[in-house]
Amino acid sequence: YITSRKRLILLQDDGVILHRDAKDYLSKPSQRLRDIISKLSKDKLNSIYILSSREKKLLESWWSNSNIGLVAENGAFILYYG
């Protein structure tokens, strides 16, 4: 990690970085998770993408102020990093 020139970090939100429950489809990322991803995204060597089956609008509402890429609706929409 330390000696890498570039890093691609892919995070799956459905039940991995966010708890996923059929009754709780709109469960939001915690502030702790947002802080961790924000800190990682500030490193210019890191390119971060969140992969999800969730809707594009929902992901954008959560992550629009972050410098990360989003892959929504199982790849139907890709919002590129930067």
PDB file of C-alpha atoms in Angstrom:
ATOM      1  CA  TYR A   1       0.000   0.000   0.000  1.00  0.00           C
ATOM      2  CA  ILE A   2       2.663   2.490   1.018  1.00  0.00           C
ATOM      3  CA  THR A   3       4.854   1.937  -2.039  1.00  0.00           C
ATOM      4  CA  SER A   4       1.973   1.976  -4.553  1.00  0.00           C
ATOM      5  CA  ARG A   5       1.934   4.708  -7.191  1.00  0.00           C
ATOM      6  CA  LYS A   6      -1.850   4.434  -7.557  1.00  0.00           C
ATOM      7  CA  ARG A   7      -4.540   2.574  -5.658  1.00  0.00           C
ATOM      8  CA  LEU A   8      -7.990   1.461  -6.784  1.00  0.00           C
ATOM      9  CA  ILE A   9     -10.283   0.785  -3.838  1.00  0.00           C
ATOM     10  CA  LEU A  10     -13.613  -0.906  -4.624  1.00  0.00           C
ATOM     11  CA  LEU A  11     -16.172  -1.073  -1.811  1.00  0.00           C
ATOM     12  CA  GLN A  12     -19.372  -3.106  -2.063  1.00  0.00           C
ATOM     13  CA  ASP A  13     -22.084  -1.429   0.001  1.00  0.00           C
ATOM     14  CA  ASP A  14     -24.820  -4.071  -0.062  1.00  0.00           C
ATOM     15  CA  GLY A  15     -24.279  -5.898   3.200  1.00  0.00           C
ATOM     16  CA  VAL A  16     -20.518  -5.281   3.287  1.00  0.00           C
ATOM     17  CA  ILE A  17     -19.778  -1.672   4.229  1.00  0.00           C
ATOM     18  CA  LEU A  18     -23.463  -0.999   4.986  1.00  0.00           C
ATOM     19  CA  HIS A  19     -25.794  -3.356   6.804  1.00  0.00           C
ATOM     20  CA  ARG A  20     -28.327  -4.592   4.271  1.00  0.00           C
ATOM     21  CA  ASP A  21     -31.705  -5.802   5.413  1.00  0.00           C
ATOM     22  CA  ALA A  22     -34.685  -6.330   3.125  1.00  0.00           C
ATOM     23  CA  LYS A  23     -36.758  -4.213   5.520  1.00  0.00           C
ATOM     24  CA  ASP A  24     -34.135  -1.486   5.688  1.00  0.00           C
ATOM     25  CA  TYR A  25     -33.293  -0.689   2.044  1.00  0.00           C
ATOM     26  CA  LEU A  26     -32.688   2.974   2.841  1.00  0.00           C
ATOM     27  CA  SER A  27     -30.212   2.358   5.674  1.00  0.00           C
ATOM     28  CA  LYS A  28     -27.677   5.191   5.491  1.00  0.00           C
ATOM     29  CA  PRO A  29     -23.888   5.060   5.887  1.00  0.00           C
ATOM     30  CA  SER A  30     -22.794   5.934   9.399  1.00  0.00           C
ATOM     31  CA  GLN A  31     -20.833   9.088  10.086  1.00  0.00           C
ATOM     32  CA  ARG A  32     -17.845   6.915  11.026  1.00  0.00           C
ATOM     33  CA  LEU A  33     -17.931   5.186   7.625  1.00  0.00           C
ATOM     34  CA  ARG A  34     -18.286   8.532   5.826  1.00  0.00           C
ATOM     35  CA  ASP A  35     -15.297   9.898   7.765  1.00  0.00           C
ATOM     36  CA  ILE A  36     -13.131   6.873   6.893  1.00  0.00           C
ATOM     37  CA  ILE A  37     -13.988   7.044   3.189  1.00  0.00           C
ATOM     38  CA  SER A  38     -13.485  10.816   3.196  1.00  0.00           C
ATOM     39  CA  LYS A  39     -10.031  10.397   4.721  1.00  0.00           C
ATOM     40  CA  LEU A  40      -9.083   7.741   2.149  1.00  0.00           C
ATOM     41  CA  SER A  41     -10.371   9.893  -0.713  1.00  0.00           C
ATOM     42  CA  LYS A  42      -8.161  12.820   0.287  1.00  0.00           C
ATOM     43  CA  ASP A  43      -5.076  10.802  -0.629  1.00  0.00           C
ATOM     44  CA  LYS A  44      -4.404  11.660  -4.303  1.00  0.00           C
ATOM     45  CA  LEU A  45      -3.076   8.134  -4.926  1.00  0.00           C
ATOM     46  CA  ASN A  46      -6.454   6.578  -4.053  1.00  0.00           C
ATOM     47  CA  SER A  47      -9.325   6.152  -6.499  1.00  0.00           C
ATOM     48  CA  ILE A  48     -12.368   4.957  -4.575  1.00  0.00           C
ATOM     49  CA  TYR A  49     -15.558   3.496  -6.025  1.00  0.00           C
ATOM     50  CA  ILE A  50     -18.632   2.293  -4.181  1.00  0.00           C
ATOM     51  CA  LEU A  51     -20.438  -0.579  -5.923  1.00  0.00           C
ATOM     52  CA  SER A  52     -24.137  -1.024  -5.214  1.00  0.00           C
ATOM     53  CA  SER A  53     -27.456  -2.413  -6.345  1.00  0.00           C
ATOM     54  CA  ARG A  54     -29.119   0.694  -4.913  1.00  0.00           C
ATOM     55  CA  GLU A  55     -30.581   3.478  -7.036  1.00  0.00           C
ATOM     56  CA  LYS A  56     -28.319   6.169  -8.468  1.00  0.00           C
ATOM     57  CA  LYS A  57     -30.252   9.030  -6.817  1.00  0.00           C
ATOM     58  CA  LEU A  58     -29.981   7.427  -3.392  1.00  0.00           C
ATOM     59  CA  LEU A  59     -26.220   6.906  -3.685  1.00  0.00           C
ATOM     60  CA  GLU A  60     -25.743  10.443  -4.989  1.00  0.00           C
ATOM     61  CA  SER A  61     -27.677  11.830  -2.016  1.00  0.00           C
ATOM     62  CA  TRP A  62     -25.318  10.050   0.364  1.00  0.00           C
ATOM     63  CA  TRP A  63     -21.995  10.539  -1.435  1.00  0.00           C
ATOM     64  CA  SER A  64     -22.362  13.661  -3.626  1.00  0.00           C
ATOM     65  CA  ASN A  65     -19.933  15.696  -1.501  1.00  0.00           C
ATOM     66  CA  SER A  66     -17.284  12.981  -1.640  1.00  0.00           C
ATOM     67  CA  ASN A  67     -14.482  12.627  -4.148  1.00  0.00           C
ATOM     68  CA  ILE A  68     -15.414   9.041  -5.011  1.00  0.00           C
ATOM     69  CA  GLY A  69     -16.933   7.159  -7.925  1.00  0.00           C
ATOM     70  CA  LEU A  70     -20.265   5.379  -7.751  1.00  0.00           C
ATOM     71  CA  VAL A  71     -21.460   2.270  -9.554  1.00  0.00           C
ATOM     72  CA  ALA A  72     -25.226   2.141  -9.036  1.00  0.00           C
ATOM     73  CA  GLU A  73     -27.958  -0.352  -9.901  1.00  0.00           C
ATOM     74  CA  ASN A  74     -25.487  -3.217 -10.376  1.00  0.00           C
ATOM     75  CA  GLY A  75     -23.489  -1.340 -12.990  1.00  0.00           C
ATOM     76  CA  ALA A  76     -26.363   0.245 -14.929  1.00  0.00           C
ATOM     77  CA  PHE A  77     -25.054   3.686 -13.908  1.00  0.00           C
ATOM     78  CA  ILE A  78     -21.435   4.667 -13.397  1.00  0.00           C
ATOM     79  CA  LEU A  79     -20.504   8.041 -11.964  1.00  0.00           C
ATOM     80  CA  TYR A  80     -16.804   8.435 -12.457  1.00  0.00           C
ATOM     81  CA  TYR A  81     -14.355   9.505  -9.814  1.00  0.00           C
ATOM     82  CA  GLY A  82     -13.118  13.093  -9.905  1.00  0.00           C
TER      83      GLY A  82
END
